[in-house]
PDB file of C-alpha atoms in Angstrom:
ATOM      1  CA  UNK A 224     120.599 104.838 120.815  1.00 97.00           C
ATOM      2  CA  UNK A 225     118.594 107.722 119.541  1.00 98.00           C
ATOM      3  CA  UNK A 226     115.308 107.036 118.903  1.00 98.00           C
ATOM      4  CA  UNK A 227     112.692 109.343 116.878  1.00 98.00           C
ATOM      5  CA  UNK A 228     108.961 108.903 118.250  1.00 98.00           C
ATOM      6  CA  UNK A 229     106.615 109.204 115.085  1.00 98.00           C
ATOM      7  CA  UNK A 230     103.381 109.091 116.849  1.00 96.00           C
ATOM      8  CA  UNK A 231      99.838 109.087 114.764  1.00 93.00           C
ATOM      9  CA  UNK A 232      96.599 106.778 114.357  1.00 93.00           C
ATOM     10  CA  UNK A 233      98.258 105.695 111.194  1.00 97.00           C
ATOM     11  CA  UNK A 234      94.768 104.747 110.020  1.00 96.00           C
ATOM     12  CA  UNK A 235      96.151 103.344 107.753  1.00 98.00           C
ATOM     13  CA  UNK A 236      99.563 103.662 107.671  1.00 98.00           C
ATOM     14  CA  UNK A 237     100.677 104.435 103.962  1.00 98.00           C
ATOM     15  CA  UNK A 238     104.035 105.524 102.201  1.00 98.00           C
ATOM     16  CA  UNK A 239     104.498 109.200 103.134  1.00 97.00           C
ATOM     17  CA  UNK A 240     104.776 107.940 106.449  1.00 98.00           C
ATOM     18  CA  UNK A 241     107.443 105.037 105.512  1.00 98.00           C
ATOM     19  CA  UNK A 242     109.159 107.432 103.867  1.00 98.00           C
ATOM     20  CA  UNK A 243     109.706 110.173 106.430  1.00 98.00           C
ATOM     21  CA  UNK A 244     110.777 107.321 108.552  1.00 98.00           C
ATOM     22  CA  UNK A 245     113.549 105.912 106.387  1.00 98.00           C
ATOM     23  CA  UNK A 246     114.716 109.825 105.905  1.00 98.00           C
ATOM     24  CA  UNK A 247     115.044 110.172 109.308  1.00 98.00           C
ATOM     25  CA  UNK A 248     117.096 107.091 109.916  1.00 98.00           C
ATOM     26  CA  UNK A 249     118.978 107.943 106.808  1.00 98.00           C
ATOM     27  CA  UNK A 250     119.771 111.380 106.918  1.00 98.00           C
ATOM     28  CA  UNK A 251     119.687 112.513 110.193  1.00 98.00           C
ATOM     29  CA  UNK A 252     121.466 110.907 114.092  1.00 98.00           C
ATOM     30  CA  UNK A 253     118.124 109.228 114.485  1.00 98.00           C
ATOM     31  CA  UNK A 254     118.932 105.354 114.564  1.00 98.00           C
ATOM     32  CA  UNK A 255     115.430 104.112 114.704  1.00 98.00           C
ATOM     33  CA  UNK A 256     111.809 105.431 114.429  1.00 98.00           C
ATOM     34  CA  UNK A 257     109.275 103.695 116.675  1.00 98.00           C
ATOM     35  CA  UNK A 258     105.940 104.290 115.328  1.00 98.00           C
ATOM     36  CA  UNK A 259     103.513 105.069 118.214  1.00 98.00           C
ATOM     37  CA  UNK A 260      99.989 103.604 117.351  1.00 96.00           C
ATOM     38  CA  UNK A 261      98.196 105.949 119.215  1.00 91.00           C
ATOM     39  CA  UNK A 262      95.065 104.386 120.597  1.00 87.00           C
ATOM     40  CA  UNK A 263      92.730 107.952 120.486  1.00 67.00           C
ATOM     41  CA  UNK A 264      94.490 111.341 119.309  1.00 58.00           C
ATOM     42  CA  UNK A 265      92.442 113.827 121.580  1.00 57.00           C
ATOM     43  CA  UNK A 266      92.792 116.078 118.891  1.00 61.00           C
ATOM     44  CA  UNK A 267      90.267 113.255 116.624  1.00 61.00           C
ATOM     45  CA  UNK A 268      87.040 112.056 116.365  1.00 63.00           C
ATOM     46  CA  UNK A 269      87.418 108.525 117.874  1.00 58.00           C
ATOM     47  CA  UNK A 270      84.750 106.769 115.864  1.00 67.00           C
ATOM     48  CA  UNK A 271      86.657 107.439 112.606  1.00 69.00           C
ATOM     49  CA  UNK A 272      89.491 105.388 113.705  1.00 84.00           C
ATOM     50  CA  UNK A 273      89.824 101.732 113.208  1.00 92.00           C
ATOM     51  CA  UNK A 274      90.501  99.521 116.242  1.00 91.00           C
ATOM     52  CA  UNK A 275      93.679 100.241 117.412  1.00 93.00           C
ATOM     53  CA  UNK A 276      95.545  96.178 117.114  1.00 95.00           C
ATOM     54  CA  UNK A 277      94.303  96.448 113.650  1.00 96.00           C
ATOM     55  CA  UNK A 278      96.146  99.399 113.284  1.00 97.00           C
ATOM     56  CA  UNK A 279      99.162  98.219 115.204  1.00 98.00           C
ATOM     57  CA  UNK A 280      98.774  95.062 112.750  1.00 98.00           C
ATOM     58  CA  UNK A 281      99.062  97.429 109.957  1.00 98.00           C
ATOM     59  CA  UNK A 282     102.052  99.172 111.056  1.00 98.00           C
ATOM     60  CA  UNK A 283     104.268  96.059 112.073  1.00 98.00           C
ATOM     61  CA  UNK A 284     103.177  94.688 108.144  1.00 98.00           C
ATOM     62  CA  UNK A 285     104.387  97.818 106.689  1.00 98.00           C
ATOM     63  CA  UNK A 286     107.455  97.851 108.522  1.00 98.00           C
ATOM     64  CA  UNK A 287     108.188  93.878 108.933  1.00 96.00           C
ATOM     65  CA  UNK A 288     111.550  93.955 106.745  1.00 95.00           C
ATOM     66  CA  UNK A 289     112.666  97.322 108.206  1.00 96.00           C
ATOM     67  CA  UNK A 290     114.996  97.078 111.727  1.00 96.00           C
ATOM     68  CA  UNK A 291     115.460 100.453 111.930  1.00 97.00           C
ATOM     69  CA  UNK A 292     111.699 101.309 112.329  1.00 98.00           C
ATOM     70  CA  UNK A 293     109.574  99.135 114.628  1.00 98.00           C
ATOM     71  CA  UNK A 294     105.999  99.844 116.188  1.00 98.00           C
ATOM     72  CA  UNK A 295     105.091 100.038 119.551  1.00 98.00           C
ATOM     73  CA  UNK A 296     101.865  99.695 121.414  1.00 97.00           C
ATOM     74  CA  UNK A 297     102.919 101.633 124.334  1.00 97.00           C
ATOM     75  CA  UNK A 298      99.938 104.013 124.764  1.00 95.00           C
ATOM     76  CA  UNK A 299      97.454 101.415 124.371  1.00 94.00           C
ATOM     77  CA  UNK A 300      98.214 100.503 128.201  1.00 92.00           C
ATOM     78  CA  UNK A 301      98.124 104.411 128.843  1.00 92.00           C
ATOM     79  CA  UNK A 302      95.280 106.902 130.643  1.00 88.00           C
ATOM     80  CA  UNK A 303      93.007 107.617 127.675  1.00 82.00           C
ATOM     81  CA  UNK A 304      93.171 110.314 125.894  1.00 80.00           C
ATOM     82  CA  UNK A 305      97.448 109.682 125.956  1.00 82.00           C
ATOM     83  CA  UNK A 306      99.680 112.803 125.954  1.00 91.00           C
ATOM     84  CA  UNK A 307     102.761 113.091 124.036  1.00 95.00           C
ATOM     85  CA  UNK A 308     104.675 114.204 127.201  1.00 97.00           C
ATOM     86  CA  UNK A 309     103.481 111.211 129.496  1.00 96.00           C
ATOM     87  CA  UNK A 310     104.578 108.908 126.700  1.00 97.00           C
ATOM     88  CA  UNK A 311     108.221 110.459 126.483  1.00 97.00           C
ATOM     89  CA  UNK A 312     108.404 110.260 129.912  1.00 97.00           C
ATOM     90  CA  UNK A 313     106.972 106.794 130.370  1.00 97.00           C
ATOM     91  CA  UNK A 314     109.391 105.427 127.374  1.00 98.00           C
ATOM     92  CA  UNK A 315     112.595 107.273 129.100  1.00 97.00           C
ATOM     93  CA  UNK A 316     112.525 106.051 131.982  1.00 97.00           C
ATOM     94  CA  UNK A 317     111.778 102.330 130.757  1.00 97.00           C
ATOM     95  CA  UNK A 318     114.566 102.937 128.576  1.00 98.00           C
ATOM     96  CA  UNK A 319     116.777 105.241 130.274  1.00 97.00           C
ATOM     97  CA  UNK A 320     119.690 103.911 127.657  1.00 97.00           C
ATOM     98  CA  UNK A 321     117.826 105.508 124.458  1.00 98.00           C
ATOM     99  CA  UNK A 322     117.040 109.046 123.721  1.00 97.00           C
ATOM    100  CA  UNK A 323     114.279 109.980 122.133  1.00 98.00           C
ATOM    101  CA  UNK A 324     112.711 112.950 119.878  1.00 98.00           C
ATOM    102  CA  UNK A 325     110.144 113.587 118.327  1.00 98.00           C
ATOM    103  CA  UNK A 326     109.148 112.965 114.830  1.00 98.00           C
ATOM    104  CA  UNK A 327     106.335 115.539 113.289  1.00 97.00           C
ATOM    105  CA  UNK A 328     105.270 117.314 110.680  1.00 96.00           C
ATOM    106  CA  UNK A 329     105.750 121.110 110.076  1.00 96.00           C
ATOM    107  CA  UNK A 330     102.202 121.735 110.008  1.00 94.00           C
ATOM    108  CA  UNK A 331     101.772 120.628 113.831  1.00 95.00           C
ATOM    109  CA  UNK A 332     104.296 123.596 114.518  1.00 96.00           C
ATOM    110  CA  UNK A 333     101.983 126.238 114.852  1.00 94.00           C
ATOM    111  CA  UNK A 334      99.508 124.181 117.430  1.00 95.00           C
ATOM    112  CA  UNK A 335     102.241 122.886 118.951  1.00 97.00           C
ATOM    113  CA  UNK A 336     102.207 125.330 122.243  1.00 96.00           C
ATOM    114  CA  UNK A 337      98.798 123.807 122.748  1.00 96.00           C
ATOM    115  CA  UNK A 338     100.225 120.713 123.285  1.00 97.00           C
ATOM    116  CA  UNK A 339     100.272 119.402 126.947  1.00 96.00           C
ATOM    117  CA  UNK A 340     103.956 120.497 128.361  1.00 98.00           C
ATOM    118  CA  UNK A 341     105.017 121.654 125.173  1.00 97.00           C
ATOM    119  CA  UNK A 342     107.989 123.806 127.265  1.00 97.00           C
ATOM    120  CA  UNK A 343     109.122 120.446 128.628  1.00 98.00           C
ATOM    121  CA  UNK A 344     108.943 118.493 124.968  1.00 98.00           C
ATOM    122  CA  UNK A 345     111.291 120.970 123.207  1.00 98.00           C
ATOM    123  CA  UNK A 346     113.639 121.265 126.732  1.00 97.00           C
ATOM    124  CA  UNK A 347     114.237 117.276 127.258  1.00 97.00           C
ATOM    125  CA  UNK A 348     113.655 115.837 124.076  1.00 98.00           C
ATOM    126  CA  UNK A 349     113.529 118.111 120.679  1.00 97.00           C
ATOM    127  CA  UNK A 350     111.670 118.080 117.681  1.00 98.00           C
ATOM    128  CA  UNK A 351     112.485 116.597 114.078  1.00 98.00           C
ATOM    129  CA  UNK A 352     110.374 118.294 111.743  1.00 98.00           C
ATOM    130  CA  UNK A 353     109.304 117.249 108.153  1.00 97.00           C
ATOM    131  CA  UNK A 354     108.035 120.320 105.573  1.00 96.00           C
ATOM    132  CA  UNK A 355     104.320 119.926 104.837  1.00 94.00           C
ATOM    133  CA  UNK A 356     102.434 121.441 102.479  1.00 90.00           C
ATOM    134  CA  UNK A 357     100.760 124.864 103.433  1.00 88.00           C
ATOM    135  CA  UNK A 358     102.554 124.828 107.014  1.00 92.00           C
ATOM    136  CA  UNK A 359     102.217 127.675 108.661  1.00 92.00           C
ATOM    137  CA  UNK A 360     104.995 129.500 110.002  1.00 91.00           C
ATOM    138  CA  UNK A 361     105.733 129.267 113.387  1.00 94.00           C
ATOM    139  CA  UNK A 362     108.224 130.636 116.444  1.00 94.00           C
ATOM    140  CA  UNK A 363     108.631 127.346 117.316  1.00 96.00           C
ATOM    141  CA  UNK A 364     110.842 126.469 114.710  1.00 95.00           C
ATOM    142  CA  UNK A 365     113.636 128.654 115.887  1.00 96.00           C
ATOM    143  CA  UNK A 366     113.759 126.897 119.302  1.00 97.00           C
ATOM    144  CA  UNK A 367     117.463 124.890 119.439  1.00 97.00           C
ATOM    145  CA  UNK A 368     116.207 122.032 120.021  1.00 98.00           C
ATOM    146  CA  UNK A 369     114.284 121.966 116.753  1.00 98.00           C
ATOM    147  CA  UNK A 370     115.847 120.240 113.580  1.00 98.00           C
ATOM    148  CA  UNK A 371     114.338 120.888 110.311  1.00 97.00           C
ATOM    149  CA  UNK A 372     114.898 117.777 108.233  1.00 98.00           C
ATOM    150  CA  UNK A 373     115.266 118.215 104.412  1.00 97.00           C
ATOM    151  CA  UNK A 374     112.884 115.590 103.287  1.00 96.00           C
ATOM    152  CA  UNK A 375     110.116 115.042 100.179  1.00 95.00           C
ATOM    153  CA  UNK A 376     107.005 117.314 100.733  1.00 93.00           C
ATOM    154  CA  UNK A 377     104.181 114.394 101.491  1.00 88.00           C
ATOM    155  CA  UNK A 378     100.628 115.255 100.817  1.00 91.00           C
ATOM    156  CA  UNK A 379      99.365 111.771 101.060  1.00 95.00           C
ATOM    157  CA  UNK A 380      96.274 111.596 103.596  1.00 93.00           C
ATOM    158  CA  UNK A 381      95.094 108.619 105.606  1.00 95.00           C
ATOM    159  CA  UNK A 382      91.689 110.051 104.488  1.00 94.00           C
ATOM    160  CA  UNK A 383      91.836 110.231 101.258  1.00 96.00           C
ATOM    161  CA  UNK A 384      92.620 106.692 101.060  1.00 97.00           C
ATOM    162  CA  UNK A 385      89.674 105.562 103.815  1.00 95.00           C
ATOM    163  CA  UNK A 386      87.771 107.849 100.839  1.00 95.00           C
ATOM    164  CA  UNK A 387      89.542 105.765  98.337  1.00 97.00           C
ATOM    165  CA  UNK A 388      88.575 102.296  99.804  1.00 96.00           C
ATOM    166  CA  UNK A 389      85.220 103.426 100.443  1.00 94.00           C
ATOM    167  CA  UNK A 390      84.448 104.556  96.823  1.00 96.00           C
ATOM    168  CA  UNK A 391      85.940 101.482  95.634  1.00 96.00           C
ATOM    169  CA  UNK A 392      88.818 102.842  93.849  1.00 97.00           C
ATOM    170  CA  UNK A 393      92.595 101.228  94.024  1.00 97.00           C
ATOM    171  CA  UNK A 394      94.887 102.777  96.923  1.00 98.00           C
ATOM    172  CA  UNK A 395      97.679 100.943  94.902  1.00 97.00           C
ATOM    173  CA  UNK A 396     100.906 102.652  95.667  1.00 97.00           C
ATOM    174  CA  UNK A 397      99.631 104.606  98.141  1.00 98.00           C
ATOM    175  CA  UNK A 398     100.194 101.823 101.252  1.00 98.00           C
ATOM    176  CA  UNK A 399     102.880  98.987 100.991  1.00 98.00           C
ATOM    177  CA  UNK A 400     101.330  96.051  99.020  1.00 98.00           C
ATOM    178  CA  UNK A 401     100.829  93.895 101.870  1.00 98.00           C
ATOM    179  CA  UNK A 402      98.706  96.593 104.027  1.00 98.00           C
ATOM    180  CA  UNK A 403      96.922  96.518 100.670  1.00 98.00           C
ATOM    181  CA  UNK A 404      96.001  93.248 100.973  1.00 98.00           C
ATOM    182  CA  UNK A 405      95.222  93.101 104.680  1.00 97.00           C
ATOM    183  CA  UNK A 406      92.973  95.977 104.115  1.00 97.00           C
ATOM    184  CA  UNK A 407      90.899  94.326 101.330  1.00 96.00           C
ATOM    185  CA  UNK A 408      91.368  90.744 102.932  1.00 96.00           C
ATOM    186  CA  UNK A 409      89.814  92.403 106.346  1.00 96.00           C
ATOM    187  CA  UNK A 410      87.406  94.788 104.836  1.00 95.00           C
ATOM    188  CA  UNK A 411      88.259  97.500 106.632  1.00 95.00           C
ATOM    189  CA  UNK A 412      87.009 100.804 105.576  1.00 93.00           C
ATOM    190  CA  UNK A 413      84.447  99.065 103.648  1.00 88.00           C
TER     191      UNK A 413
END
């Protein structure tokens, strides 16, 4: 099976991400998207980022109805900060019967040779890339073993909603209905 990796805090998880997800399974050879809760993005400020099972909670209520997307809590039992590579490598060889690529935005492109064995991300596993708005153009996205995915251009921000909640203004629409309610129900945010 080929799996895409969509890694992020997902804090929250909202519909631009659901929907890049069903693309890929829908319009691409990607069978299912695992959602990677990451636990701390070393690239973030950790004390902006809810507790990590809440998160993961968020994720599995988002995607409860969906089999081909699932969410896995794989780099919560990880060396802190995680790496993309040691996760791909981690996941492959636990399941050496799946192969996986990775799921990201255009506008990580042009960082992307900062990543930790970048060389060895695009050689063994490839990158599916969304368009973003104002991405950057970027060498990297002539590399073979990048696939640019047609897809809807998604400018929703986990952010803006946090912003959203914290104003007290309605984030209906913007995160399935039932994160909706877990997020008010739980306060978080608030």
């Amino acid at each position: 099976m080929k799996v895409g990796l969509f890694f992020g805090s997902f804090n929250p998880i909202h519909i631009g991400h659901l929907i890049i997800s069903n693309i890929m399974v829908e319009t691409t050879d990607i069978d299912q998207v695992w959602f990677v809760v990451s636990p701390h993005n070393p690239f973030k400020k950790k004390n902006t980022l809810l507790h990590e099972f809440d998160r993961l909670d968020m994720v599995n209520t988002a995607i409860h109805d969906n089999y081909n997307m699932r969410a896995t809590d794989v780099e919560f039992h990880m060396p802190r900060p995680s790496y993309t590579i040691d996760t791909l490598v981690y996941l492959s060889e636990k399941h050496p019967r799946h192969s996986f690529k990775l799921v990201i935005g255009e506008d990580n492109l042009k960082s992307f040779p900062k990543w930790k064995n970048h060389e060895k991300i695009l050689e063994h596993y490839g990158l599916y890339v969304y368009p973003r708005p104002n991405a950057e153009p970027s060498e990297v996205s002539a590399h073979p073993n990048v696939k640019m995915v047609e897809a809807p251009m998604m400018d929703i921000s986990a952010t803006f909603i946090r912003n959203c909640i914290k104003n007290n203004q309605s984030i209906k629409y913007l995160v399935p209905q039932a994160v909706e309610e877990m997020i008010i129900g739980r306060k978080f945010y608030m």
